[in-house]
Amino acid sequence: MMRLWFAPQTCARVTLTALEEIGEPFETRLIAFMAGDHRKPEFLSVNPAGKVPALETAEGVIVQNGAILTYLAQVYPAAGLLPQPEDAAGRAYMLAELFRCSSDLHPLVTRFVMSSMMSTDAADAPRIRAKAAEGLAMQLAPLEHRLAEQSWMLGEAWSILDAYLAWIWFRVTAAGFEADRYPSMRRHYSAASERPSARAALLREDAANADLKARGLFFTPQQLTND
Ligand SMILES: N[C@@H](CCC(=O)N[C@@H](CS)C(=O)NCC(=O)O)C(=O)O
């Protein structure tokens, strides 16, 4: 059985949603950041980079959301996580959308949400946050435009990229990013959150949050910002 190492509210939500969409049984292991689990030997032996998500499979540990999602999409094609074009250009187009989430948007999310952790000088935080907001606005504008024309990231069919974008939107809006200027992103977020796999993933996060709360290790997205 696959085992996902995850933490609630993090980008591991995307992999969690993918596993729920597949519908095969899987185990989860909670990483409590506030307890420093991500720097402890048990987790570092799974992912030496100390980051979630990490997915243990029969074929070994797979890390990086982008790699995990392409792996799951190929191993479980019936789940329809990602299109599987056979031509090089079609595949490149699909991967570009995946990398847009993992390589362009996610680093901006981190800088926007946790700007005080991006410099040794706390006084830099407002500038880092403002610059990240600028980058987010630039990256989200074409997506807003696209989602005004079509239901999902890749057209009229849902893909796991929609769960990725929904997580990005959740993270930045919880940290105060201006949402009103993006009506199509808001519509997309609501639709993506209604998906049964997204609801199931959130239920797992709720259970993890209850565990963290009981241990005094819970934090809200807002507590991680500079606000
Ligand atoms: N590029 C990685 C990023 C993973 C990542 O940064 N995960 C965060 C949570 S959203 C994390 O585990 N941070 C802890 C750390 O960097 O120490 C991926 O897409 O999987």
PDB file of C-alpha atoms and ligand atoms in Angstrom:
ATOM      1  CA  MET A   1       0.000   0.000   0.000  1.00  0.00           C
ATOM      2  CA  MET A   2       1.301   3.475  -0.817  1.00  0.00           C
ATOM      3  CA  ARG A   3       2.156   5.756   2.098  1.00  0.00           C
ATOM      4  CA  LEU A   4       2.023   9.543   1.863  1.00  0.00           C
ATOM      5  CA  TRP A   5       4.055  11.731   4.200  1.00  0.00           C
ATOM      6  CA  PHE A   6       2.141  14.976   4.435  1.00  0.00           C
ATOM      7  CA  ALA A   7       1.177  17.970   6.526  1.00  0.00           C
ATOM      8  CA  PRO A   8      -2.161  19.796   6.377  1.00  0.00           C
ATOM      9  CA  GLN A   9      -2.389  23.067   4.397  1.00  0.00           C
ATOM     10  CA  THR A  10       0.833  22.315   2.528  1.00  0.00           C
ATOM     11  CA  CYS A  11       1.331  21.439  -1.132  1.00  0.00           C
ATOM     12  CA  ALA A  12       1.020  17.795  -0.076  1.00  0.00           C
ATOM     13  CA  ARG A  13      -2.724  18.479  -0.347  1.00  0.00           C
ATOM     14  CA  VAL A  14      -2.333  18.105  -4.122  1.00  0.00           C
ATOM     15  CA  THR A  15      -0.911  14.596  -3.831  1.00  0.00           C
ATOM     16  CA  LEU A  16      -3.492  13.761  -1.171  1.00  0.00           C
ATOM     17  CA  THR A  17      -6.237  14.813  -3.596  1.00  0.00           C
ATOM     18  CA  ALA A  18      -4.651  12.717  -6.363  1.00  0.00           C
ATOM     19  CA  LEU A  19      -4.642   9.637  -4.124  1.00  0.00           C
ATOM     20  CA  GLU A  20      -8.278  10.235  -3.190  1.00  0.00           C
ATOM     21  CA  GLU A  21      -9.140  10.605  -6.859  1.00  0.00           C
ATOM     22  CA  ILE A  22      -7.464   7.259  -7.631  1.00  0.00           C
ATOM     23  CA  GLY A  23      -9.481   5.569  -4.910  1.00  0.00           C
ATOM     24  CA  GLU A  24      -6.977   2.843  -3.974  1.00  0.00           C
ATOM     25  CA  PRO A  25      -6.327   2.416  -0.235  1.00  0.00           C
ATOM     26  CA  PHE A  26      -3.296   4.355   1.036  1.00  0.00           C
ATOM     27  CA  GLU A  27      -1.729   5.266   4.366  1.00  0.00           C
ATOM     28  CA  THR A  28      -0.732   8.689   5.580  1.00  0.00           C
ATOM     29  CA  ARG A  29       2.026   9.778   7.922  1.00  0.00           C
ATOM     30  CA  LEU A  30       1.686  13.208   9.467  1.00  0.00           C
ATOM     31  CA  ILE A  31       4.680  15.528   9.655  1.00  0.00           C
ATOM     32  CA  ALA A  32       4.273  18.011  12.502  1.00  0.00           C
ATOM     33  CA  PHE A  33       6.368  21.001  11.416  1.00  0.00           C
ATOM     34  CA  MET A  34       5.980  22.649  14.829  1.00  0.00           C
ATOM     35  CA  ALA A  35       7.585  19.565  16.392  1.00  0.00           C
ATOM     36  CA  GLY A  36      10.378  19.644  13.825  1.00  0.00           C
ATOM     37  CA  ASP A  37       9.405  16.252  12.383  1.00  0.00           C
ATOM     38  CA  HIS A  38      10.678  17.369   8.964  1.00  0.00           C
ATOM     39  CA  ARG A  39      14.216  17.567  10.345  1.00  0.00           C
ATOM     40  CA  LYS A  40      14.151  14.296  12.275  1.00  0.00           C
ATOM     41  CA  PRO A  41      16.029  11.187  11.094  1.00  0.00           C
ATOM     42  CA  GLU A  42      12.865   9.159  10.528  1.00  0.00           C
ATOM     43  CA  PHE A  43      11.584  11.545   7.867  1.00  0.00           C
ATOM     44  CA  LEU A  44      15.006  12.491   6.495  1.00  0.00           C
ATOM     45  CA  SER A  45      15.548   8.801   5.745  1.00  0.00           C
ATOM     46  CA  VAL A  46      12.452   9.020   3.519  1.00  0.00           C
ATOM     47  CA  ASN A  47      13.155  12.441   1.985  1.00  0.00           C
ATOM     48  CA  PRO A  48      16.596  13.863   2.805  1.00  0.00           C
ATOM     49  CA  ALA A  49      15.369  17.259   1.570  1.00  0.00           C
ATOM     50  CA  GLY A  50      12.986  17.350   4.545  1.00  0.00           C
ATOM     51  CA  LYS A  51       9.987  18.350   2.429  1.00  0.00           C
ATOM     52  CA  VAL A  52       6.474  17.038   1.988  1.00  0.00           C
ATOM     53  CA  PRO A  53       4.982  15.444  -0.008  1.00  0.00           C
ATOM     54  CA  ALA A  54       6.945  12.194  -0.132  1.00  0.00           C
ATOM     55  CA  LEU A  55       5.208   9.106  -1.450  1.00  0.00           C
ATOM     56  CA  GLU A  56       6.389   5.619  -0.587  1.00  0.00           C
ATOM     57  CA  THR A  57       5.460   3.219  -3.362  1.00  0.00           C
ATOM     58  CA  ALA A  58       6.278  -0.392  -4.205  1.00  0.00           C
ATOM     59  CA  GLU A  59       8.924   1.077  -6.521  1.00  0.00           C
ATOM     60  CA  GLY A  60      10.554   3.312  -3.921  1.00  0.00           C
ATOM     61  CA  VAL A  61      10.058   6.813  -2.553  1.00  0.00           C
ATOM     62  CA  ILE A  62       8.955   9.497  -4.982  1.00  0.00           C
ATOM     63  CA  VAL A  63       9.292  13.167  -4.068  1.00  0.00           C
ATOM     64  CA  GLN A  64       8.341  16.441  -5.744  1.00  0.00           C
ATOM     65  CA  ASN A  65       4.666  16.999  -6.461  1.00  0.00           C
ATOM     66  CA  GLY A  66       5.314  17.229 -10.190  1.00  0.00           C
ATOM     67  CA  ALA A  67       7.082  13.860 -10.273  1.00  0.00           C
ATOM     68  CA  ILE A  68       4.546  12.211  -7.971  1.00  0.00           C
ATOM     69  CA  LEU A  69       1.610  13.446 -10.045  1.00  0.00           C
ATOM     70  CA  THR A  70       3.077  12.309 -13.363  1.00  0.00           C
ATOM     71  CA  TYR A  71       3.921   8.941 -11.766  1.00  0.00           C
ATOM     72  CA  LEU A  72       0.393   8.471 -10.418  1.00  0.00           C
ATOM     73  CA  ALA A  73      -1.168   9.644 -13.675  1.00  0.00           C
ATOM     74  CA  GLN A  74       0.808   7.034 -15.610  1.00  0.00           C
ATOM     75  CA  VAL A  75       0.333   4.159 -13.149  1.00  0.00           C
ATOM     76  CA  TYR A  76      -3.405   4.861 -12.706  1.00  0.00           C
ATOM     77  CA  PRO A  77      -4.548   6.152 -16.106  1.00  0.00           C
ATOM     78  CA  ALA A  78      -8.208   5.428 -15.354  1.00  0.00           C
ATOM     79  CA  ALA A  79      -8.171   8.146 -12.673  1.00  0.00           C
ATOM     80  CA  GLY A  80      -7.650  10.794 -15.373  1.00  0.00           C
ATOM     81  CA  LEU A  81      -5.281  12.867 -13.262  1.00  0.00           C
ATOM     82  CA  LEU A  82      -3.459  14.260 -16.270  1.00  0.00           C
ATOM     83  CA  PRO A  83      -3.850  13.930 -20.023  1.00  0.00           C
ATOM     84  CA  GLN A  84      -1.406  11.392 -21.468  1.00  0.00           C
ATOM     85  CA  PRO A  85      -0.581  12.794 -24.926  1.00  0.00           C
ATOM     86  CA  GLU A  86       1.654  10.586 -27.010  1.00  0.00           C
ATOM     87  CA  ASP A  87       3.131  13.387 -29.085  1.00  0.00           C
ATOM     88  CA  ALA A  88       6.119  15.291 -27.719  1.00  0.00           C
ATOM     89  CA  ALA A  89       4.546  18.722 -28.099  1.00  0.00           C
ATOM     90  CA  GLY A  90       1.312  17.701 -26.367  1.00  0.00           C
ATOM     91  CA  ARG A  91       3.265  16.224 -23.471  1.00  0.00           C
ATOM     92  CA  ALA A  92       5.460  19.325 -23.247  1.00  0.00           C
ATOM     93  CA  TYR A  93       2.352  21.523 -23.109  1.00  0.00           C
ATOM     94  CA  MET A  94       0.908  19.462 -20.253  1.00  0.00           C
ATOM     95  CA  LEU A  95       4.238  19.485 -18.362  1.00  0.00           C
ATOM     96  CA  ALA A  96       4.559  23.246 -18.823  1.00  0.00           C
ATOM     97  CA  GLU A  97       1.248  23.671 -16.984  1.00  0.00           C
ATOM     98  CA  LEU A  98       2.457  21.385 -14.206  1.00  0.00           C
ATOM     99  CA  PHE A  99       5.770  23.243 -13.895  1.00  0.00           C
ATOM    100  CA  ARG A 100       3.858  26.538 -13.917  1.00  0.00           C
ATOM    101  CA  CYS A 101       2.346  25.393 -10.617  1.00  0.00           C
ATOM    102  CA  SER A 102       5.419  23.798  -9.058  1.00  0.00           C
ATOM    103  CA  SER A 103       8.223  26.037 -10.368  1.00  0.00           C
ATOM    104  CA  ASP A 104       6.673  29.459 -11.042  1.00  0.00           C
ATOM    105  CA  LEU A 105       3.755  29.770  -8.639  1.00  0.00           C
ATOM    106  CA  HIS A 106       4.764  27.688  -5.622  1.00  0.00           C
ATOM    107  CA  PRO A 107       8.006  29.648  -4.924  1.00  0.00           C
ATOM    108  CA  LEU A 108       6.001  32.883  -5.129  1.00  0.00           C
ATOM    109  CA  VAL A 109       3.477  31.423  -2.680  1.00  0.00           C
ATOM    110  CA  THR A 110       6.291  30.683  -0.237  1.00  0.00           C
ATOM    111  CA  ARG A 111       7.730  34.190  -0.543  1.00  0.00           C
ATOM    112  CA  PHE A 112       4.327  35.821  -0.173  1.00  0.00           C
ATOM    113  CA  VAL A 113       3.112  33.700   2.740  1.00  0.00           C
ATOM    114  CA  MET A 114       6.364  33.313   4.654  1.00  0.00           C
ATOM    115  CA  SER A 115       8.261  36.454   3.681  1.00  0.00           C
ATOM    116  CA  SER A 116       9.632  36.876   7.195  1.00  0.00           C
ATOM    117  CA  MET A 117      11.459  33.558   6.812  1.00  0.00           C
ATOM    118  CA  MET A 118      13.075  34.539   3.503  1.00  0.00           C
ATOM    119  CA  SER A 119      15.721  36.826   4.961  1.00  0.00           C
ATOM    120  CA  THR A 120      17.871  37.003   8.091  1.00  0.00           C
ATOM    121  CA  ASP A 121      16.741  40.622   8.407  1.00  0.00           C
ATOM    122  CA  ALA A 122      13.062  40.854   9.428  1.00  0.00           C
ATOM    123  CA  ALA A 123      12.943  44.371   7.981  1.00  0.00           C
ATOM    124  CA  ASP A 124      13.186  42.849   4.480  1.00  0.00           C
ATOM    125  CA  ALA A 125       9.873  40.989   4.840  1.00  0.00           C
ATOM    126  CA  PRO A 126       7.502  43.702   3.509  1.00  0.00           C
ATOM    127  CA  ARG A 127       9.647  44.175   0.395  1.00  0.00           C
ATOM    128  CA  ILE A 128       9.837  40.410  -0.219  1.00  0.00           C
ATOM    129  CA  ARG A 129       6.075  40.112   0.220  1.00  0.00           C
ATOM    130  CA  ALA A 130       5.359  43.059  -2.099  1.00  0.00           C
ATOM    131  CA  LYS A 131       7.662  41.654  -4.778  1.00  0.00           C
ATOM    132  CA  ALA A 132       6.028  38.216  -4.468  1.00  0.00           C
ATOM    133  CA  ALA A 133       2.574  39.828  -4.776  1.00  0.00           C
ATOM    134  CA  GLU A 134       3.761  41.508  -7.963  1.00  0.00           C
ATOM    135  CA  GLY A 135       4.990  38.167  -9.323  1.00  0.00           C
ATOM    136  CA  LEU A 136       1.754  36.440  -8.365  1.00  0.00           C
ATOM    137  CA  ALA A 137      -0.309  39.126 -10.114  1.00  0.00           C
ATOM    138  CA  MET A 138       1.786  38.673 -13.258  1.00  0.00           C
ATOM    139  CA  GLN A 139       1.463  34.859 -13.194  1.00  0.00           C
ATOM    140  CA  LEU A 140      -2.210  34.731 -12.236  1.00  0.00           C
ATOM    141  CA  ALA A 141      -3.427  37.289 -14.810  1.00  0.00           C
ATOM    142  CA  PRO A 142      -3.252  34.867 -17.777  1.00  0.00           C
ATOM    143  CA  LEU A 143      -4.843  32.116 -15.682  1.00  0.00           C
ATOM    144  CA  GLU A 144      -7.680  34.454 -14.708  1.00  0.00           C
ATOM    145  CA  HIS A 145      -8.137  35.204 -18.385  1.00  0.00           C
ATOM    146  CA  ARG A 146      -8.049  31.534 -19.300  1.00  0.00           C
ATOM    147  CA  LEU A 147     -10.527  30.529 -16.593  1.00  0.00           C
ATOM    148  CA  ALA A 148     -12.962  33.153 -17.837  1.00  0.00           C
ATOM    149  CA  GLU A 149     -13.049  31.206 -21.105  1.00  0.00           C
ATOM    150  CA  GLN A 150     -12.935  27.603 -19.893  1.00  0.00           C
ATOM    151  CA  SER A 151     -13.959  25.615 -16.813  1.00  0.00           C
ATOM    152  CA  TRP A 152     -10.620  24.105 -15.831  1.00  0.00           C
ATOM    153  CA  MET A 153      -6.895  24.669 -16.276  1.00  0.00           C
ATOM    154  CA  LEU A 154      -6.658  22.449 -19.347  1.00  0.00           C
ATOM    155  CA  GLY A 155     -10.076  22.998 -20.887  1.00  0.00           C
ATOM    156  CA  GLU A 156     -13.444  21.458 -20.066  1.00  0.00           C
ATOM    157  CA  ALA A 157     -12.059  18.403 -18.261  1.00  0.00           C
ATOM    158  CA  TRP A 158     -10.831  18.535 -14.665  1.00  0.00           C
ATOM    159  CA  SER A 159      -7.226  17.465 -14.041  1.00  0.00           C
ATOM    160  CA  ILE A 160      -5.048  17.332 -10.932  1.00  0.00           C
ATOM    161  CA  LEU A 161      -3.629  20.698 -12.065  1.00  0.00           C
ATOM    162  CA  ASP A 162      -6.913  22.173 -10.877  1.00  0.00           C
ATOM    163  CA  ALA A 163      -6.237  20.829  -7.381  1.00  0.00           C
ATOM    164  CA  TYR A 164      -2.736  22.342  -7.610  1.00  0.00           C
ATOM    165  CA  LEU A 165      -4.076  25.764  -8.596  1.00  0.00           C
ATOM    166  CA  ALA A 166      -6.750  25.543  -5.892  1.00  0.00           C
ATOM    167  CA  TRP A 167      -4.088  24.884  -3.257  1.00  0.00           C
ATOM    168  CA  ILE A 168      -2.067  27.893  -4.502  1.00  0.00           C
ATOM    169  CA  TRP A 169      -5.178  30.085  -4.365  1.00  0.00           C
ATOM    170  CA  PHE A 170      -6.095  28.831  -0.889  1.00  0.00           C
ATOM    171  CA  ARG A 171      -2.612  29.568   0.416  1.00  0.00           C
ATOM    172  CA  VAL A 172      -2.221  33.081  -0.963  1.00  0.00           C
ATOM    173  CA  THR A 173      -5.763  34.280  -0.237  1.00  0.00           C
ATOM    174  CA  ALA A 174      -5.551  32.948   3.340  1.00  0.00           C
ATOM    175  CA  ALA A 175      -2.458  35.145   3.642  1.00  0.00           C
ATOM    176  CA  GLY A 176      -4.190  38.282   2.387  1.00  0.00           C
ATOM    177  CA  PHE A 177      -3.662  38.227  -1.388  1.00  0.00           C
ATOM    178  CA  GLU A 178      -6.189  40.449  -3.157  1.00  0.00           C
ATOM    179  CA  ALA A 179      -8.862  37.974  -4.343  1.00  0.00           C
ATOM    180  CA  ASP A 180     -11.530  40.398  -5.593  1.00  0.00           C
ATOM    181  CA  ARG A 181      -9.689  41.159  -8.813  1.00  0.00           C
ATOM    182  CA  TYR A 182      -9.851  37.491  -9.828  1.00  0.00           C
ATOM    183  CA  PRO A 183     -13.519  36.420 -10.156  1.00  0.00           C
ATOM    184  CA  SER A 184     -12.711  33.479 -12.426  1.00  0.00           C
ATOM    185  CA  MET A 185     -10.029  32.197 -10.057  1.00  0.00           C
ATOM    186  CA  ARG A 186     -12.574  32.399  -7.235  1.00  0.00           C
ATOM    187  CA  ARG A 187     -15.147  30.517  -9.293  1.00  0.00           C
ATOM    188  CA  HIS A 188     -12.507  27.921 -10.148  1.00  0.00           C
ATOM    189  CA  TYR A 189     -11.487  27.527  -6.510  1.00  0.00           C
ATOM    190  CA  SER A 190     -15.099  26.892  -5.447  1.00  0.00           C
ATOM    191  CA  ALA A 191     -15.615  24.336  -8.211  1.00  0.00           C
ATOM    192  CA  ALA A 192     -12.315  22.561  -7.488  1.00  0.00           C
ATOM    193  CA  SER A 193     -13.146  22.424  -3.771  1.00  0.00           C
ATOM    194  CA  GLU A 194     -16.505  20.750  -4.486  1.00  0.00           C
ATOM    195  CA  ARG A 195     -14.848  17.742  -6.107  1.00  0.00           C
ATOM    196  CA  PRO A 196     -15.326  14.618  -3.910  1.00  0.00           C
ATOM    197  CA  SER A 197     -11.559  13.939  -3.915  1.00  0.00           C
ATOM    198  CA  ALA A 198     -10.904  17.499  -2.663  1.00  0.00           C
ATOM    199  CA  ARG A 199     -13.472  17.090   0.110  1.00  0.00           C
ATOM    200  CA  ALA A 200     -11.983  13.733   1.096  1.00  0.00           C
ATOM    201  CA  ALA A 201      -8.493  15.254   1.208  1.00  0.00           C
ATOM    202  CA  LEU A 202      -9.766  18.039   3.468  1.00  0.00           C
ATOM    203  CA  LEU A 203     -11.371  15.499   5.787  1.00  0.00           C
ATOM    204  CA  ARG A 204      -7.978  13.813   6.140  1.00  0.00           C
ATOM    205  CA  GLU A 205      -6.442  17.215   6.860  1.00  0.00           C
ATOM    206  CA  ASP A 206      -9.146  17.862   9.467  1.00  0.00           C
ATOM    207  CA  ALA A 207      -8.217  14.633  11.239  1.00  0.00           C
ATOM    208  CA  ALA A 208      -4.536  15.610  11.105  1.00  0.00           C
ATOM    209  CA  ASN A 209      -5.345  19.085  12.426  1.00  0.00           C
ATOM    210  CA  ALA A 210      -7.278  17.562  15.333  1.00  0.00           C
ATOM    211  CA  ASP A 211      -4.230  15.459  16.153  1.00  0.00           C
ATOM    212  CA  LEU A 212      -1.951  18.541  15.959  1.00  0.00           C
ATOM    213  CA  LYS A 213      -4.334  20.595  18.108  1.00  0.00           C
ATOM    214  CA  ALA A 214      -4.430  17.883  20.769  1.00  0.00           C
ATOM    215  CA  ARG A 215      -0.617  18.039  20.865  1.00  0.00           C
ATOM    216  CA  GLY A 216      -0.481  21.870  20.859  1.00  0.00           C
ATOM    217  CA  LEU A 217       1.187  21.827  17.427  1.00  0.00           C
ATOM    218  CA  PHE A 218      -1.514  23.334  15.230  1.00  0.00           C
ATOM    219  CA  PHE A 219      -1.048  26.530  13.275  1.00  0.00           C
ATOM    220  CA  THR A 220      -3.389  28.340  10.896  1.00  0.00           C
ATOM    221  CA  PRO A 221      -2.217  29.650   7.516  1.00  0.00           C
ATOM    222  CA  GLN A 222      -2.585  33.162   8.935  1.00  0.00           C
ATOM    223  CA  GLN A 223      -0.184  32.393  11.784  1.00  0.00           C
ATOM    224  CA  LEU A 224       2.531  31.762   9.232  1.00  0.00           C
ATOM    225  CA  THR A 225       2.257  35.162   7.613  1.00  0.00           C
ATOM    226  CA  ASN A 226       3.660  38.468   8.721  1.00  0.00           C
ATOM    227  CA  ASP A 227       0.213  39.870   9.462  1.00  0.00           C
TER     228      ASP A 227
HETATM  229  N1  LIG B   1       9.232  21.394  -5.049  1.00  0.00           N
HETATM  230  C1  LIG B   1       8.648  20.666  -3.949  1.00  0.00           C
HETATM  231  C2  LIG B   1       8.328  21.649  -2.839  1.00  0.00           C
HETATM  232  C3  LIG B   1       7.931  20.941  -1.571  1.00  0.00           C
HETATM  233  C4  LIG B   1       7.813  21.929  -0.425  1.00  0.00           C
HETATM  234  O1  LIG B   1       8.418  23.016  -0.440  1.00  0.00           O
HETATM  235  N2  LIG B   1       7.050  21.533   0.582  1.00  0.00           N
HETATM  236  C5  LIG B   1       6.911  22.371   1.747  1.00  0.00           C
HETATM  237  C6  LIG B   1       5.474  22.377   2.217  1.00  0.00           C
HETATM  238  S1  LIG B   1       4.441  23.229   1.022  1.00  0.00           S
HETATM  239  C7  LIG B   1       7.787  21.821   2.840  1.00  0.00           C
HETATM  240  O2  LIG B   1       7.787  20.644   3.100  1.00  0.00           O
HETATM  241  N3  LIG B   1       8.563  22.701   3.488  1.00  0.00           N
HETATM  242  C8  LIG B   1       9.417  22.325   4.559  1.00  0.00           C
HETATM  243  C9  LIG B   1      10.845  22.709   4.302  1.00  0.00           C
HETATM  244  O3  LIG B   1      11.155  23.216   3.208  1.00  0.00           O
HETATM  245  O4  LIG B   1      11.641  22.520   5.185  1.00  0.00           O
HETATM  246  C10 LIG B   1       7.381  19.930  -4.417  1.00  0.00           C
HETATM  247  O5  LIG B   1       6.732  20.423  -5.340  1.00  0.00           O
HETATM  248  O6  LIG B   1       7.061  18.865  -3.871  1.00  0.00           O
END
